[in-house]
CSV table of C-alpha atoms and ligand atoms in Angstrom, one decimal:
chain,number,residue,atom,x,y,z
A,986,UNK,CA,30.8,-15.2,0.9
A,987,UNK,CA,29.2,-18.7,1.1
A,988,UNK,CA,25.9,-18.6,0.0
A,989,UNK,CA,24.8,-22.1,-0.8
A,990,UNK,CA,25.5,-23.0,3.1
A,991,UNK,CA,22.3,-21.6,5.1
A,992,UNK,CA,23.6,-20.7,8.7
A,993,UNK,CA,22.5,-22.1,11.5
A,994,UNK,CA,22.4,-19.6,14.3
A,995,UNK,CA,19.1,-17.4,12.9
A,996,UNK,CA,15.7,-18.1,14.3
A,997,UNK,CA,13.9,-21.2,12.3
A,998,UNK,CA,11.2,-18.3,11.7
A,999,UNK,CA,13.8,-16.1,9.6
A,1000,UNK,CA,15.3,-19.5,8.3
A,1001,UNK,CA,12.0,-20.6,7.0
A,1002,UNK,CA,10.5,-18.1,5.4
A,1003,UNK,CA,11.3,-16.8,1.4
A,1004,UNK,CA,11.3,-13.2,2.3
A,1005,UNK,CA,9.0,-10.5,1.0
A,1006,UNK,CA,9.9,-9.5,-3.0
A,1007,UNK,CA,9.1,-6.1,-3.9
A,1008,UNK,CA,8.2,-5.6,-7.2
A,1009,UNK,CA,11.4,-4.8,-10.3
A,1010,UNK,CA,13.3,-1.7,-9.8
A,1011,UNK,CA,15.2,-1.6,-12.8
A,1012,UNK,CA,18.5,0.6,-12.3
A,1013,UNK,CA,18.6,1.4,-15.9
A,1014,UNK,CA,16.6,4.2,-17.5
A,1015,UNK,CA,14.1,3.8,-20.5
A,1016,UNK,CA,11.2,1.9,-19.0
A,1017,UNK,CA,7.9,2.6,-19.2
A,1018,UNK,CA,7.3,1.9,-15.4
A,1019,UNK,CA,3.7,0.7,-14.7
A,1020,UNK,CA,4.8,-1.8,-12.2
A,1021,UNK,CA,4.6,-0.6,-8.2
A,1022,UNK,CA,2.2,1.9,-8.0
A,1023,UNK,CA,4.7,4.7,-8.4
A,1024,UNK,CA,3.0,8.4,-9.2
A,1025,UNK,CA,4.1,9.4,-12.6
A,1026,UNK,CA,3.8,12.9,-11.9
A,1027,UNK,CA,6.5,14.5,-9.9
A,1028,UNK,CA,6.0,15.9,-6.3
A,1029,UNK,CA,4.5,19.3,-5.5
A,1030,UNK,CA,7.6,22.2,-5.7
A,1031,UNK,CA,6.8,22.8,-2.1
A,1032,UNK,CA,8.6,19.8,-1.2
A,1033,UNK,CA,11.5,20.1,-2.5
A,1034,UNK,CA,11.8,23.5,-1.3
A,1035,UNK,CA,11.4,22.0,2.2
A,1036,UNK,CA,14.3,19.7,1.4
A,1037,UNK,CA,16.5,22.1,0.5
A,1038,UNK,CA,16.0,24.4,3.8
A,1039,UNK,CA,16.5,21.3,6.0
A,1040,UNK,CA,20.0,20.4,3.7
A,1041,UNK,CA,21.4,24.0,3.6
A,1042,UNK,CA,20.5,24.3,8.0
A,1043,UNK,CA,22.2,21.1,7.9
A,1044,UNK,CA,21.8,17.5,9.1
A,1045,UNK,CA,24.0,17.9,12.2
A,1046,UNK,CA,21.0,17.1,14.9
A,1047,UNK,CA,18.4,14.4,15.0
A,1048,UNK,CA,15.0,14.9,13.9
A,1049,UNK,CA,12.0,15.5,16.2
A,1050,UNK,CA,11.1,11.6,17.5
A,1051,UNK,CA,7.3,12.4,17.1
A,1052,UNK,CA,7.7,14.7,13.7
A,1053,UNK,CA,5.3,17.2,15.1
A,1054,UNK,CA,5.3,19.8,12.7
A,1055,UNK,CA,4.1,16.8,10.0
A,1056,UNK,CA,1.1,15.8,13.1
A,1057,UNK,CA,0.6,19.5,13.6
A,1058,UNK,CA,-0.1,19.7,9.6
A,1059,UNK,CA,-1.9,17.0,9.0
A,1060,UNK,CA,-4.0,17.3,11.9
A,1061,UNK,CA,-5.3,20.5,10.0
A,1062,UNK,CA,-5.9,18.9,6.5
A,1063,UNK,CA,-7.3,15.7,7.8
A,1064,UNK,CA,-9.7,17.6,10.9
A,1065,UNK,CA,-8.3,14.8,13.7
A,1066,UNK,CA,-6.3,16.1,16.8
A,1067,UNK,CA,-2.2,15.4,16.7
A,1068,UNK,CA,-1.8,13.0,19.2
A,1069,UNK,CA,-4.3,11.0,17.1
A,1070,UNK,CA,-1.5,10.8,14.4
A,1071,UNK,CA,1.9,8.4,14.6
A,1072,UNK,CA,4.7,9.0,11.7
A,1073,UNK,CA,6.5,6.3,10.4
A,1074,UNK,CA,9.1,5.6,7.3
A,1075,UNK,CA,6.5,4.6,4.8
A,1076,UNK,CA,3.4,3.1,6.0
A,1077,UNK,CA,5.5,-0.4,5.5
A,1078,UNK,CA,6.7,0.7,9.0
A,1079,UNK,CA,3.3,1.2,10.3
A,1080,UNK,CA,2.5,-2.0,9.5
A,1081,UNK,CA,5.3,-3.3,11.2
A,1082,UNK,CA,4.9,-1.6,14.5
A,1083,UNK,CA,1.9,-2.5,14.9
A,1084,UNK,CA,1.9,-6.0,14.0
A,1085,UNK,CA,4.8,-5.9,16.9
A,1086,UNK,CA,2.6,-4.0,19.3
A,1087,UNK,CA,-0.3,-6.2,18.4
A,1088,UNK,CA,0.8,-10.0,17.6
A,1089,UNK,CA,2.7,-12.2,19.5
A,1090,UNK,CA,4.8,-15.3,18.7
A,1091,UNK,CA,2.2,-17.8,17.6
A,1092,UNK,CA,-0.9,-15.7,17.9
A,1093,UNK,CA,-3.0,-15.3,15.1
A,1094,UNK,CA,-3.0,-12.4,12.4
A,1095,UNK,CA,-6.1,-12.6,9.5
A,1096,UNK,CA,-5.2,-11.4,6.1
A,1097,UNK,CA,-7.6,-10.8,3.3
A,1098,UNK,CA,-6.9,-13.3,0.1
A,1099,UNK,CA,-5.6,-12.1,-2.6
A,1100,UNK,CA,-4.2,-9.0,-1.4
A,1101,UNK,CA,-0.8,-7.2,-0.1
A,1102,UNK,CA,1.7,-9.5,0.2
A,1103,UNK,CA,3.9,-8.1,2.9
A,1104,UNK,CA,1.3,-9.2,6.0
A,1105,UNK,CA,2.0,-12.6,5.7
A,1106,UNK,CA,5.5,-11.9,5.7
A,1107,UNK,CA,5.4,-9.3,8.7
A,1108,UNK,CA,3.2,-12.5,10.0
A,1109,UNK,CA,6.3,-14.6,9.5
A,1110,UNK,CA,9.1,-12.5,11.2
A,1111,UNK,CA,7.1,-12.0,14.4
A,1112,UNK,CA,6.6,-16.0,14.4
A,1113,UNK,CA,2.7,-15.6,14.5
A,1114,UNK,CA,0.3,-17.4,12.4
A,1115,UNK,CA,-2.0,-16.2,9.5
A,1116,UNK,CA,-5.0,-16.5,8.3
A,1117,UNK,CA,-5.8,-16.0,4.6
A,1118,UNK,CA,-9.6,-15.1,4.1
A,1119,UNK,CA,-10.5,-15.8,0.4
A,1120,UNK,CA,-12.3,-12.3,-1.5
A,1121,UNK,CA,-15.6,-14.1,-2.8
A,1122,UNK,CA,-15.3,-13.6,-6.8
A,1123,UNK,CA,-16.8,-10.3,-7.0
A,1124,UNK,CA,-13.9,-9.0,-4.9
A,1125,UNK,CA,-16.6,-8.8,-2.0
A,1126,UNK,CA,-15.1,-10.2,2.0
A,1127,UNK,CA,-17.2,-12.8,3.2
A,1128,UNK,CA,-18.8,-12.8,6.9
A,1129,UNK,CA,-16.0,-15.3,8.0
A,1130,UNK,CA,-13.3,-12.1,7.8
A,1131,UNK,CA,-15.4,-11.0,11.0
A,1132,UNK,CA,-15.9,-14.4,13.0
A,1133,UNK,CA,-13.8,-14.0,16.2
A,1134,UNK,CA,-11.3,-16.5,16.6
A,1135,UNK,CA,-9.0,-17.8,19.3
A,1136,UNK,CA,-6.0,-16.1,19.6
A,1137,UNK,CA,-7.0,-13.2,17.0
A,1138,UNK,CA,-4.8,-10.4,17.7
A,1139,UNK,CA,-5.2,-8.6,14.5
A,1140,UNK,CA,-6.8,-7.7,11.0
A,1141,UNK,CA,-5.5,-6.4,8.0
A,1142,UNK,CA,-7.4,-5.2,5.4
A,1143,UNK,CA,-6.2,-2.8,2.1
A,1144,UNK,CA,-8.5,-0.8,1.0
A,1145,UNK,CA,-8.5,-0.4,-1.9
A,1146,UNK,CA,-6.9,-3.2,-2.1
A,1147,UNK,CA,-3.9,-4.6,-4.2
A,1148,UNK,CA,-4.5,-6.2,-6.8
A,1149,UNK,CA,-7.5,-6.0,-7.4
A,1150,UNK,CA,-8.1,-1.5,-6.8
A,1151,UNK,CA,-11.9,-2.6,-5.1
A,1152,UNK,CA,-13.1,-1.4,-2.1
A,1153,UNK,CA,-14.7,-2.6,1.1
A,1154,UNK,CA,-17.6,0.1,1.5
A,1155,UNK,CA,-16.9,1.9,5.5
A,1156,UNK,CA,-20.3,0.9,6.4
A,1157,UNK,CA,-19.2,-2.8,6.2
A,1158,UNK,CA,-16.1,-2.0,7.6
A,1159,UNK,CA,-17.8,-0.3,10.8
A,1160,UNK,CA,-19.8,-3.9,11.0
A,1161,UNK,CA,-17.0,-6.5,10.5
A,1162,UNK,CA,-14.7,-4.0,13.4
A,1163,UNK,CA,-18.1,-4.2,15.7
A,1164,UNK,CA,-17.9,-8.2,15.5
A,1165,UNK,CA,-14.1,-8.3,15.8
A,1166,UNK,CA,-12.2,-9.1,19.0
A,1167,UNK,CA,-9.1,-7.2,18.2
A,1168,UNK,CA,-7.5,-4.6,15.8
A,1169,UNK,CA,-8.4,-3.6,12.4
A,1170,UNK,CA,-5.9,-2.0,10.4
A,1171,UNK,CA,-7.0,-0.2,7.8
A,1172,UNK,CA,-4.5,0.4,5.1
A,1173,UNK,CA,-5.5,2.9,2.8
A,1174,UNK,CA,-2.1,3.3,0.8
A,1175,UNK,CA,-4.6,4.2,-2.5
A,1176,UNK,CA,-7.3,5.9,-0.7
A,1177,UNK,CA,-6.9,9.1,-2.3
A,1178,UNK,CA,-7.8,7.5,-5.8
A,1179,UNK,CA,-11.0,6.3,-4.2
A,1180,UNK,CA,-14.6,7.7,-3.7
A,1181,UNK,CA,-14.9,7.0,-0.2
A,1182,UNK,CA,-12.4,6.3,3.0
A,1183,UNK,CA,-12.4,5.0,6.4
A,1184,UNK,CA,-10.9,7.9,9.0
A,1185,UNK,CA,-14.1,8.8,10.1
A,1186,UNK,CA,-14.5,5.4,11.9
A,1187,UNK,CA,-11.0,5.6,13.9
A,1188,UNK,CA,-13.4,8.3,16.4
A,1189,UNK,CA,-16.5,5.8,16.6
A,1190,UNK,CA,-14.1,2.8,17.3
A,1191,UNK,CA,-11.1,2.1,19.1
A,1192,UNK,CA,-10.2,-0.9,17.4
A,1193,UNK,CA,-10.2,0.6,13.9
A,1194,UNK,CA,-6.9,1.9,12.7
A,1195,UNK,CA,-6.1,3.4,9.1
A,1196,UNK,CA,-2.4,3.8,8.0
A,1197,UNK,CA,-2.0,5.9,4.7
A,1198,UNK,CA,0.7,6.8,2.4
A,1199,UNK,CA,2.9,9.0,0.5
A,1200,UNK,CA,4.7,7.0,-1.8
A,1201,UNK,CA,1.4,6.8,-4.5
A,1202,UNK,CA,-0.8,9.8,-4.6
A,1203,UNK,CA,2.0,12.5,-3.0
A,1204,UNK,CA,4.0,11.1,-5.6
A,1205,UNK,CA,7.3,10.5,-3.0
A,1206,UNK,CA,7.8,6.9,-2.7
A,1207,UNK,CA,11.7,7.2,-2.4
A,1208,UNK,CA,10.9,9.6,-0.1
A,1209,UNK,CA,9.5,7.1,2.9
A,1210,UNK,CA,6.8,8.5,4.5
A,1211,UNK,CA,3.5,7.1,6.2
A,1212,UNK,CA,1.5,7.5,9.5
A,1213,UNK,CA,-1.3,6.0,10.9
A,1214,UNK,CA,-4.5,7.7,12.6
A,1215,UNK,CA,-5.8,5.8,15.7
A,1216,UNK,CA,-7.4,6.7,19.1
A,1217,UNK,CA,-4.5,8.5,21.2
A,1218,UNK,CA,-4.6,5.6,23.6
A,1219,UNK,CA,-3.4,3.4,21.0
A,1220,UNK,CA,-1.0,5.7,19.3
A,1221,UNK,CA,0.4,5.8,22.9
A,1222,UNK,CA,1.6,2.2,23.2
A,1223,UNK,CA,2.7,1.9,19.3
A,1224,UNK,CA,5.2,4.8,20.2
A,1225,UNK,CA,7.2,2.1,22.6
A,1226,UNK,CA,7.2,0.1,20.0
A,1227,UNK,CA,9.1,2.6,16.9
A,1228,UNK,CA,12.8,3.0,17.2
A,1229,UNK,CA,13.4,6.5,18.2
A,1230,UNK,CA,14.4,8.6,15.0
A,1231,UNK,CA,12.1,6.4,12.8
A,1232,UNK,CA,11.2,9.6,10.2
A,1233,UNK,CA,14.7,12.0,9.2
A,1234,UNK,CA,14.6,15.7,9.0
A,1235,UNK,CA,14.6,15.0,5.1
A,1236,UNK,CA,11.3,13.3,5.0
A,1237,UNK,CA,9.6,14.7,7.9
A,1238,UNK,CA,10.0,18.6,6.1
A,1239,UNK,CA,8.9,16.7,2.7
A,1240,UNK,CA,5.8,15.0,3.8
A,1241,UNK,CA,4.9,18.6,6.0
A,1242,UNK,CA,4.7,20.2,2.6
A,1243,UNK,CA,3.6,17.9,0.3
A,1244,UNK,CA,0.3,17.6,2.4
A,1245,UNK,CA,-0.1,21.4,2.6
A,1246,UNK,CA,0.1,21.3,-0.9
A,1247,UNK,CA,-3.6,19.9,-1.4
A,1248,UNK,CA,-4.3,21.8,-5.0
A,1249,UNK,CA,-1.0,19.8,-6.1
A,1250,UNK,CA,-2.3,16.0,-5.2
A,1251,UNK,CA,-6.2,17.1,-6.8
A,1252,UNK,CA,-4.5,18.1,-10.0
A,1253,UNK,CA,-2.5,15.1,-10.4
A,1254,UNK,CA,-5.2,12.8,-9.3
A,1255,UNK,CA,-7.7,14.5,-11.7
A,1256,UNK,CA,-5.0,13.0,-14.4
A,1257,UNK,CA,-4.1,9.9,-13.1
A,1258,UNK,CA,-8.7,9.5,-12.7
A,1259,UNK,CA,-9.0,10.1,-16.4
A,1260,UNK,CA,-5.9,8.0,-17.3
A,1261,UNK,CA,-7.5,5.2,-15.3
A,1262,UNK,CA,-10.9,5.3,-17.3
A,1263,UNK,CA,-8.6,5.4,-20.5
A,1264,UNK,CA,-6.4,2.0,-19.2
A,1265,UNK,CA,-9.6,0.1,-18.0
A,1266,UNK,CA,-11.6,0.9,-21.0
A,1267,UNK,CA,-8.2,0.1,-23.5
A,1268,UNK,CA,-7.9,-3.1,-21.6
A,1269,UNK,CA,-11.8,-4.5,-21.9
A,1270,UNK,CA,-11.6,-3.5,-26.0
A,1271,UNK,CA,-8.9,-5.5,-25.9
A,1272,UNK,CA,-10.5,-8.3,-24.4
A,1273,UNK,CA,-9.1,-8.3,-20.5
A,1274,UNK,CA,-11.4,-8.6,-17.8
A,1275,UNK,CA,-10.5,-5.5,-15.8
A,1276,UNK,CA,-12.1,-4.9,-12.4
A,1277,UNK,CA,-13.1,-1.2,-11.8
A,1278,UNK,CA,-10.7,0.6,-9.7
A,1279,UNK,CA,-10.9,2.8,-6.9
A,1280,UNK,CA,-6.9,3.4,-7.0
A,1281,UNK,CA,-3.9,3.9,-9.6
A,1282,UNK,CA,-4.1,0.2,-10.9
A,1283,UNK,CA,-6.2,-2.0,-12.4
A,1284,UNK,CA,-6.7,-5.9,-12.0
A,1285,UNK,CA,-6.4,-7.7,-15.7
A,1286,UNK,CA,-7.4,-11.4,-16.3
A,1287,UNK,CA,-7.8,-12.6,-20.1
A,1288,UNK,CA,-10.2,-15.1,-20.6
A,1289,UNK,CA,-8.6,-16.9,-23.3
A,1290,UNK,CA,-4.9,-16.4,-23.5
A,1291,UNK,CA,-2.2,-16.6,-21.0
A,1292,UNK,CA,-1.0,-13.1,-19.2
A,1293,UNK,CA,2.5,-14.2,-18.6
A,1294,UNK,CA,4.1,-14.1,-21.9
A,1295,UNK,CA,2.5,-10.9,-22.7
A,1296,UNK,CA,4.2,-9.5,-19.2
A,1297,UNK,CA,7.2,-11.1,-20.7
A,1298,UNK,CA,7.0,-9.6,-24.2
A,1299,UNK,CA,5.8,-6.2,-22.8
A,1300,UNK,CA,9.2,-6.0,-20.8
A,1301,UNK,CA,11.2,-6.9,-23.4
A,1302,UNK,CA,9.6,-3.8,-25.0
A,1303,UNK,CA,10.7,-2.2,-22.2
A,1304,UNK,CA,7.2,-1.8,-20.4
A,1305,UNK,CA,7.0,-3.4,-17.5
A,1306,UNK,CA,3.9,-4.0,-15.4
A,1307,UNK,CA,3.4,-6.4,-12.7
A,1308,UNK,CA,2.8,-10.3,-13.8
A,1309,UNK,CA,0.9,-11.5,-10.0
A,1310,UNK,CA,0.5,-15.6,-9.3
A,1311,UNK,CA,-2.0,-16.0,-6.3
A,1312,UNK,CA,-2.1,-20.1,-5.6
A,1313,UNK,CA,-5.6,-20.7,-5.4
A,1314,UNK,CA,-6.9,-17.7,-7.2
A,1315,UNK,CA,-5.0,-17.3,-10.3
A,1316,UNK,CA,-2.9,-14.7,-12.2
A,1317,UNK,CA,-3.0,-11.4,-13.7
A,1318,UNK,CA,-1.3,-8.5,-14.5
A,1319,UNK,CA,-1.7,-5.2,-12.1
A,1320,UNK,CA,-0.7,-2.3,-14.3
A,1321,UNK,CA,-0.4,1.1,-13.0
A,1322,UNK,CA,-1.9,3.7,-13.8
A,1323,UNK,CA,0.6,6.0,-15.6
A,1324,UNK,CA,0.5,9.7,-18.4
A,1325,UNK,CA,-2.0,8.8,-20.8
A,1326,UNK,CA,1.1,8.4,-23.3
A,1327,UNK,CA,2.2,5.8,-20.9
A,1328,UNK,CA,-0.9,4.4,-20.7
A,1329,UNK,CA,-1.7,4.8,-24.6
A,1330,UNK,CA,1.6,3.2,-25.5
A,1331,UNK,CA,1.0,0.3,-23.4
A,1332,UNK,CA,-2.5,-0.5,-24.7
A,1333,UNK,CA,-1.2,-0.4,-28.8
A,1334,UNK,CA,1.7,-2.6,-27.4
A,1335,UNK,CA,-0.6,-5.2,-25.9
A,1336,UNK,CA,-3.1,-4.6,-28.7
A,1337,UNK,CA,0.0,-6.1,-30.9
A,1338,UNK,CA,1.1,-8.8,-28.9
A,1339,UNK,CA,-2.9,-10.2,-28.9
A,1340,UNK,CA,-3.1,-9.5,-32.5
S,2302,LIG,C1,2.5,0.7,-1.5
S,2302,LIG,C2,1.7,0.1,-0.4
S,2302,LIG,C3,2.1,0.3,0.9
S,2302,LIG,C4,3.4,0.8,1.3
S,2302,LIG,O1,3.6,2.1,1.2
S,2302,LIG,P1,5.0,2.8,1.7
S,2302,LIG,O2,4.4,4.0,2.3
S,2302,LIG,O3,5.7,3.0,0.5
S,2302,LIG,O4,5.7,1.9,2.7
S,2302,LIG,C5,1.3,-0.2,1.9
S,2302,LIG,N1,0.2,-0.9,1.6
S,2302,LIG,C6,-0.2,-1.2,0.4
S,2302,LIG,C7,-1.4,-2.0,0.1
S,2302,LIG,C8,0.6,-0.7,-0.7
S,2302,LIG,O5,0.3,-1.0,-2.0
């Protein structure tokens, strides 16, 4: 294969555009893996029970389109009716179908700035324009992320969000929805590391979506699994827009049980809470500025010296966190939250390195 000759036949959009990068997946074993966000507790047993019925019925059929013993289960943990509940492979796809429902070619998507890198890209391959709305310092929106704009089709908004593990309060959330003219998607990938969240809002407002996870808290990121809670009007059209079999049998019976199992994710949040005060606290003795979190991250800036070699030096030690560049804001490093060996052997690594 050619690869130095671009072709010519693909959109200009696709031809344009670098293409989201997810963050290092190294294939080989023996990192310390603070990098994506993973969980580094396993998954409750439950789930791979579940796995394991579905593999030894076999995989012969196709799954349920809808996944409605997953709606049927969450609708009981979370206290919002099914049809109020749309399942998707990892909340990534949620994002996508609804910036496909949502946005069309050259309409206009807002994006908070800095903050999940993906929207701009899902902004990109539907051939829309974006919108980056700067975070004031204190990691706080300004009214602007409100304002109503021509051709505002939708708003995206992590909360927490990534990098920095704040959180927009729901109160504010409630107002700048009220002022919007269009679609707030709430993505709350982290919420379950947080103090507060934002379903309760989806009944009071139409416009308000919120999209949540497994991959983080549940602890099942190569599992795929995500769903979004909206009013059942809007859950209606965003189920044209999902290919068919979106969820497989494998996930759908995964997720089911994993969110039945809600002793499991408070016992491995408890841990990954306290690890969190143990990495912010290791981080600010050390020097760092490190923003309090209300996910399983934390936001590092160092006053004096440069973060890059240390992200350099700390994967050569075979710990790798993520090294982030935001033009116009600056850099970082977003380490996750791991064990408190993890997070204990990174802190006397970097304690080294600034020695
Ligand atoms: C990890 C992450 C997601 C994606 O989650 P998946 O369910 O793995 O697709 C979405 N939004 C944010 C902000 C994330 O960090």
């Amino acid at each position: 294969m050619n690869k130095s000759m671009p072709i010519t036949y693909v959109r200009p959009e696709i031809a344009a555009m670098a293409g989201y990068t997810p963050g290092e997946q190294p294939q080989e074993e023996g990192f310390i893996k603070l990098n994506t966000n993973e969980n580094p507790y396993p998954p409750s047993p439950a789930v791979v029970e579940a796995i394991q019925e579905v593999l030894h019925r076999g995989l012969q059929k196709y799954p349920d389109p809808m996944a409605n013993r997953f709606r049927q289960a969450a609708s009981e943990v979370l206290g919002v009716p099914p049809d109020w509940i749309l399942c998707a492979n990892g909340s990534d796809e949620i994002l996508t179908i609804v910036t496909r429902a949502f946005v069309g070619q050259g309409q206009l998507l807002r994006l908070p700035y800095p903050s999940y890198i993906l929207y701009a890209t899902l902004a990109q391959l539907q051939g829309a324009r974006y919108q980056e709305v700067f975070f004031q310092p204190d990691w706080t929106l300004p009214e602007e992320f409100g304002e109503p704009a021509e051709d505002l089709r939708l708003v995206f908004l992590a909360n927490p969000n990534s990098p920095s593990g704040t959180m927009v309060p729901p109160e504010r959330v409630r107002a700048l929805a009220e002022r919007l003219p269009c679609p707030l998607l709430v993505d709350e990938a982290y919420v379950d590391f947080a103090s507060t969240d934002c379903l309760h809002l989806v009944a009071e407002n139409e416009k308000i979506m919120v999209a949540r996870s497994f991959s983080k808290s549940y602890a099942l990121a190569g599992l795929r699994f995500g769903y979004l809670v909206a009013q059942p009007q809007v859950i209606h059209e965003l189920v044209k827009v999902k290919d068919s079999y979106n969820c497989d049998a494998l996930s759908i019976a995964g997720a089911t049980a994993a969110i039945l199992d809600q002793a499991w994710l408070h016992q491995t949040r408890a841990k990954i809470l306290a690890a969190r005060r143990k990495l912010t606290e290791g981080m600010r003795r050390l020097g760092f500025q490190c923003v309090d979190s209300e996910a399983n991250f934390t936001w590092n800036t160092h006053p004096t010296r440069p973060v890059r070699p240390l992200y350099e030096e700390l994967k050569r030690r075979r710990i790798l966190v993520r090294y982030m560049n935001y033009p116009g804001w600056g850099d970082g490093l977003r380490i996750s939250v791991g064990t408190e060996e993890q997070v204990d052997i990174c802190l006397q690594n970097l304690a080294e390195l600034l020695a």
